Short mmCIF file of C-alpha atoms and ligand atoms in Angstrom, two decimals:
data_model
loop_
_atom_site.label_atom_id
_atom_site.label_comp_id
_atom_site.label_asym_id
_atom_site.label_seq_id
_atom_site.Cartn_x
_atom_site.Cartn_y
_atom_site.Cartn_z
CA UNK A 1092 -10.33 7.65 -1.09
CA UNK A 1093 -14.10 8.32 -1.78
CA UNK A 1094 -13.30 12.45 -1.47
CA UNK A 1095 -10.99 12.11 -5.01
CA UNK A 1096 -12.73 12.13 -8.36
CA UNK A 1097 -11.92 11.22 -11.83
CA UNK A 1098 -13.22 13.62 -14.17
CA UNK A 1099 -14.32 12.98 -17.66
CA UNK A 1100 -14.72 15.07 -20.96
CA UNK A 1101 -16.74 13.29 -23.75
CA UNK A 1102 -17.24 14.95 -27.20
CA UNK A 1103 -16.41 16.15 -30.51
CA UNK A 1104 -12.69 17.32 -29.64
CA UNK A 1105 -9.71 19.14 -30.72
CA UNK A 1106 -6.51 17.63 -29.18
CA UNK A 1107 -3.08 19.67 -29.45
CA UNK A 1108 0.02 18.13 -28.02
CA UNK A 1109 2.77 20.08 -28.06
CA UNK A 1110 6.29 19.74 -26.44
CA UNK A 1111 9.45 19.67 -28.97
CA UNK A 1112 6.82 19.06 -31.62
CA UNK A 1113 3.13 19.72 -32.33
CA UNK A 1114 0.58 17.16 -32.64
CA UNK A 1115 -3.25 18.13 -33.57
CA UNK A 1116 -6.15 15.91 -33.27
CA UNK A 1117 -9.69 16.18 -34.11
CA UNK A 1118 -12.22 13.30 -32.95
CA UNK A 1119 -15.11 12.24 -30.90
CA UNK A 1120 -12.85 11.30 -27.97
CA UNK A 1121 -13.02 10.99 -24.36
CA UNK A 1122 -10.79 12.56 -21.86
CA UNK A 1123 -9.82 11.33 -18.54
CA UNK A 1124 -8.17 12.91 -15.81
CA UNK A 1125 -6.92 11.02 -12.85
CA UNK A 1126 -6.53 12.48 -9.15
CA UNK A 1127 -2.67 12.60 -10.13
CA UNK A 1128 -3.25 15.10 -12.79
CA UNK A 1129 -2.42 12.09 -15.39
CA UNK A 1130 -4.29 13.22 -18.69
CA UNK A 1131 -5.52 10.54 -21.12
CA UNK A 1132 -7.66 11.02 -24.27
CA UNK A 1133 -9.39 8.35 -25.91
CA UNK A 1134 -10.56 7.24 -29.04
CA UNK A 1135 -12.04 4.17 -30.38
CA UNK A 1136 -9.00 2.71 -32.24
CA UNK A 1137 -6.68 0.26 -29.92
CA UNK A 1138 -6.07 0.49 -26.06
CA UNK A 1139 -3.94 3.61 -26.02
CA UNK A 1140 -4.61 6.63 -25.70
CA UNK A 1141 -4.39 9.14 -28.61
CA UNK A 1142 -2.48 11.63 -26.53
CA UNK A 1143 -1.29 11.67 -22.85
CA UNK A 1144 0.72 13.62 -20.19
CA UNK A 1145 1.22 11.96 -16.49
CA UNK A 1146 1.25 13.60 -13.79
CA UNK A 1147 0.66 16.88 -14.91
CA UNK A 1148 2.07 19.93 -12.82
CA UNK A 1149 -1.47 21.75 -13.54
CA UNK A 1150 -4.54 20.81 -14.92
CA UNK A 1151 -6.68 23.37 -15.16
CA UNK A 1152 -10.22 23.27 -16.75
CA UNK A 1153 -11.81 26.68 -16.96
CA UNK A 1154 -13.58 27.81 -20.12
CA UNK A 1155 -11.21 30.97 -20.36
CA UNK A 1156 -10.21 31.02 -24.18
CA UNK A 1157 -11.11 28.28 -26.60
CA UNK A 1158 -9.98 25.11 -24.64
CA UNK A 1159 -11.66 23.15 -22.31
CA UNK A 1160 -8.72 21.29 -20.49
CA UNK A 1161 -5.00 22.37 -20.43
CA UNK A 1162 -2.19 20.48 -18.66
CA UNK A 1163 0.82 21.37 -18.48
CA UNK A 1164 4.20 19.93 -17.41
CA UNK A 1165 7.45 21.60 -18.20
CA UNK A 1166 7.84 22.27 -21.65
CA UNK A 1167 4.58 20.02 -22.84
CA UNK A 1168 1.18 20.97 -22.99
CA UNK A 1169 -2.13 19.41 -23.88
CA UNK A 1170 -4.92 20.89 -24.86
CA UNK A 1171 -8.10 19.96 -25.41
CA UNK A 1172 -11.08 21.99 -27.14
CA UNK A 1173 -14.73 20.77 -27.32
CA UNK A 1174 -16.53 21.98 -29.78
CA UNK A 1175 -19.67 19.37 -29.04
CA UNK A 1176 -19.70 18.06 -25.48
CA UNK A 1177 -21.27 14.78 -24.83
CA UNK A 1178 -20.77 15.07 -21.00
CA UNK A 1179 -18.25 16.76 -18.57
CA UNK A 1180 -18.43 15.73 -15.08
CA UNK A 1181 -16.52 14.61 -11.79
CA UNK A 1182 -17.24 10.73 -10.67
CA UNK A 1183 -16.05 9.99 -7.17
CA UNK A 1184 -13.47 7.01 -7.47
CA UNK A 1185 -11.33 5.36 -5.30
CA UNK A 1186 -8.61 2.55 -5.34
CA UNK A 1187 -10.00 -0.62 -7.04
CA UNK A 1188 -8.84 -3.68 -4.39
CA UNK A 1189 -9.59 -7.57 -4.03
CA UNK A 1190 -12.99 -7.60 -2.25
CA UNK A 1191 -12.09 -8.97 1.16
CA UNK A 1192 -15.62 -8.69 2.89
CA UNK A 1193 -18.57 -6.37 3.91
CA UNK A 1194 -18.16 -2.98 5.71
CA UNK A 1195 -19.68 -3.15 9.42
CA UNK A 1196 -20.11 0.59 9.97
CA UNK A 1197 -23.80 1.46 11.12
CA UNK A 1198 -25.89 1.86 8.34
CA UNK A 1199 -23.23 0.80 5.34
CA UNK A 1200 -23.20 -2.77 3.89
CA UNK A 1201 -20.43 -1.55 1.54
CA UNK A 1202 -17.63 -3.63 -0.11
CA UNK A 1203 -14.34 -3.74 1.82
CA UNK A 1204 -11.78 -3.98 -0.84
CA UNK A 1205 -7.82 -4.70 -0.50
CA UNK A 1206 -5.36 -2.33 -2.44
CA UNK A 1207 -2.98 -0.77 -0.27
CA UNK A 1208 -4.91 -0.78 2.95
CA UNK A 1209 -8.42 -1.91 3.13
CA UNK A 1210 -10.89 0.39 2.74
CA UNK A 1211 -14.99 0.45 2.15
CA UNK A 1212 -16.01 1.31 -1.11
CA UNK A 1213 -19.28 3.25 -0.06
CA UNK A 1214 -18.32 4.95 3.28
CA UNK A 1215 -14.08 5.13 2.78
CA UNK A 1216 -13.74 3.87 6.01
CA UNK A 1217 -10.16 2.64 6.53
CA UNK A 1218 -7.90 0.12 8.02
CA UNK A 1219 -3.70 0.13 7.88
CA UNK A 1220 -2.74 -3.08 7.72
CA UNK A 1221 0.83 -4.30 7.40
CA UNK A 1222 2.05 -4.54 3.74
CA UNK A 1223 2.75 -8.26 4.41
CA UNK A 1224 -0.57 -9.24 5.91
CA UNK A 1225 -2.73 -11.57 3.63
CA UNK A 1226 -6.56 -12.21 3.17
CA UNK A 1227 -7.41 -14.95 2.29
CA UNK A 1228 -10.90 -16.09 0.52
CA UNK A 1229 -11.33 -18.75 3.38
CA UNK A 1230 -10.51 -16.33 6.08
CA UNK A 1231 -12.31 -16.33 9.81
CA UNK A 1232 -14.33 -13.79 10.55
CA UNK A 1233 -13.65 -11.66 13.53
CA UNK A 1234 -17.00 -11.60 15.83
CA UNK A 1235 -17.07 -8.14 14.84
CA UNK A 1236 -18.18 -9.12 11.34
CA UNK A 1237 -14.68 -7.85 9.67
CA UNK A 1238 -12.36 -10.43 8.14
CA UNK A 1239 -9.44 -11.27 9.83
CA UNK A 1240 -5.96 -11.19 8.60
CA UNK A 1241 -2.76 -13.09 8.71
CA UNK A 1242 0.18 -11.67 9.64
CA UNK A 1243 3.64 -13.25 10.40
CA UNK A 1244 5.57 -12.01 12.96
CA UNK A 1245 7.51 -14.61 15.01
CA UNK A 1246 4.06 -16.57 14.71
CA UNK A 1247 1.33 -16.40 12.12
CA UNK A 1248 -0.89 -14.15 13.93
CA UNK A 1249 -4.77 -13.95 12.64
CA UNK A 1250 -6.04 -10.94 13.90
CA UNK A 1251 -8.97 -8.42 12.66
CA UNK A 1252 -8.20 -5.95 10.40
CA UNK A 1253 -9.57 -3.38 13.25
CA UNK A 1254 -6.67 -2.64 15.49
CA UNK A 1255 -8.80 -1.49 18.33
CA UNK A 1256 -10.79 -4.82 17.81
CA UNK A 1257 -7.85 -7.32 18.15
CA UNK A 1258 -4.22 -5.90 18.26
CA UNK A 1259 -1.57 -7.86 16.52
CA UNK A 1260 0.99 -6.25 19.06
CA UNK A 1261 -0.98 -7.50 22.17
CA UNK A 1262 -0.87 -10.67 20.52
CA UNK A 1263 2.30 -10.93 19.23
CA UNK A 1264 3.74 -9.61 22.82
CA UNK A 1265 2.14 -11.93 24.50
CA UNK A 1266 3.83 -14.52 22.19
CA UNK A 1267 7.44 -13.11 22.19
CA UNK A 1268 7.54 -10.65 25.60
CA UNK A 1269 10.73 -11.35 26.73
CA UNK A 1270 11.12 -14.31 25.27
CA UNK A 1271 14.58 -13.77 24.22
CA UNK A 1272 17.77 -12.60 25.97
CA UNK A 1273 19.42 -9.44 25.09
CA UNK A 1274 22.60 -10.81 23.12
CA UNK A 1275 25.01 -7.90 24.44
CA UNK A 1276 28.00 -10.17 26.17
CA UNK A 1277 27.56 -7.67 29.53
CA UNK A 1278 23.82 -7.17 29.06
CA UNK A 1279 21.62 -9.18 31.25
CA UNK A 1280 18.17 -7.91 29.83
CA UNK A 1281 15.75 -9.52 28.42
CA UNK A 1282 13.77 -8.54 24.83
CA UNK A 1283 10.72 -6.71 24.92
CA UNK A 1284 8.29 -6.59 22.28
CA UNK A 1285 7.77 -2.79 21.32
CA UNK A 1286 6.17 -0.78 18.86
CA UNK A 1287 8.69 2.08 17.06
CA UNK A 1288 7.16 2.81 13.49
CA UNK A 1289 7.29 -1.12 12.93
CA UNK A 1290 7.03 -3.88 15.86
CA UNK A 1291 10.79 -4.36 17.43
CA UNK A 1292 12.13 -6.88 20.01
CA UNK A 1293 13.89 -4.24 22.42
CA UNK A 1294 16.48 -4.45 25.18
CA UNK A 1295 14.18 -3.67 28.56
CA UNK A 1296 17.53 -1.97 29.34
CA UNK A 1297 17.08 0.59 26.95
CA UNK A 1298 18.51 3.78 26.58
CA UNK A 1299 21.67 2.25 28.81
CA UNK A 1300 21.52 -0.71 26.32
CA UNK A 1301 20.12 0.28 22.93
CA UNK A 1302 19.99 -3.37 21.52
CA UNK A 1303 16.78 -3.76 19.42
CA UNK A 1304 16.17 -5.61 16.19
CA UNK A 1305 12.73 -5.47 13.74
CA UNK A 1306 10.47 -8.08 13.95
CA UNK A 1307 10.76 -10.12 10.94
CA UNK A 1308 8.09 -11.00 8.79
CA UNK A 1309 8.59 -14.41 8.91
CA UNK A 1310 7.92 -17.18 11.25
CA UNK A 1311 10.62 -18.83 14.18
CA UNK A 1312 11.99 -21.93 12.79
CA UNK A 1313 15.03 -22.38 15.00
CA UNK A 1314 18.02 -20.80 17.01
CA UNK A 1315 20.87 -19.03 15.54
CA UNK A 1316 24.38 -19.68 16.37
CA UNK A 1317 24.74 -16.34 18.17
CA UNK A 1318 21.43 -17.33 20.44
CA UNK A 1319 19.02 -15.25 18.93
CA UNK A 1320 15.88 -17.57 17.03
CA UNK A 1321 15.96 -17.77 13.25
CA UNK A 1322 12.99 -16.97 11.30
CA UNK A 1323 11.68 -18.50 7.99
CA UNK A 1324 10.68 -15.63 5.75
CA UNK A 1325 10.12 -15.52 1.82
CA UNK A 1326 13.95 -14.16 1.11
CA UNK A 1327 15.15 -17.62 3.43
CA UNK A 1328 16.17 -17.89 6.80
CA UNK A 1329 17.87 -15.43 8.79
CA UNK A 1330 18.62 -14.17 12.03
CA UNK A 1331 16.69 -11.54 14.51
CA UNK A 1332 19.95 -9.74 13.76
CA UNK A 1333 19.16 -8.75 10.23
CA UNK A 1334 23.12 -7.76 10.67
CA UNK A 1335 24.21 -11.15 12.00
CA UNK A 1336 26.07 -13.13 9.28
CA UNK A 1337 26.15 -16.94 11.69
CA UNK A 1338 22.23 -17.54 9.93
CA UNK A 1339 23.29 -16.38 6.86
CA UNK A 1340 26.62 -18.07 6.63
CA UNK A 1341 24.52 -21.65 7.52
CA UNK A 1342 21.70 -20.81 4.74
CA UNK A 1343 24.40 -20.53 2.02
CA UNK A 1344 26.58 -23.55 3.26
CA UNK A 1345 22.70 -25.25 3.36
CA UNK A 1346 21.92 -24.19 -0.68
CA UNK A 1347 25.27 -25.56 -1.12
CA UNK A 1348 24.71 -29.11 0.11
CA UNK A 1349 21.49 -29.25 -2.44
ZN1 ZN B 2260 -18.79 1.30 4.76
ZN1 ZN B 2261 -12.73 -7.74 15.12
ZN1 ZN B 2262 20.66 -5.42 26.15
ZN1 ZN B 2263 22.49 -15.12 14.98
#
């Protein structure tokens, strides 16, 4: 997030932390204020801050009074007064993530990193990706230059980070649209691949039939006794229908055989 900043105050400071009790420190310290208003005061000893306040309700840095920074949260207050400032500045800051490739925007060759989504450290361009998507070191690259991610939705799909370039939804639809029958006994519908928040396999006769299942993060590895496919997921084998106990029962049985 390129519009976020970390504030840093360095110098000879008095630090007063007040909650139920009061502690006062003096030293040449560096205070960091994170975008979520967490305040960390570091001296040279150890790795722990001398004083801190996590996610303060407010952090003011106006120079009213003698204090340069005042952070407040409920009954806690952290005041930092700089007697001699070595520096007081805002620095642009972003989430740190694993490097996955190079930004392909015009005039930008910034590093793309994966944290929650994928973003460019230089221009801030973001790509929202499923949380279970993996981007490997030896990933293939799309013709557009962006890395591809692997997402398991019945099969393992390798698609471009940019959904406008290669659509995961389209790939899943191509593979599984109308592939499975609606399991309702009095319904002859097919399950269509649709996006309702996440990807679902839902009955074509909606709203007369409201049968629908979220597509599990896994690959199809067989058929459940109920007729729906089973998926191999991180949590084990499960039915497309998360509430179906037949796949679970069989899984437990299989585990018991070991
Ligand atoms: Zn960029
Ligand atoms: Zn692409
Ligand atoms: Zn149906
Ligand atoms: Zn089942």
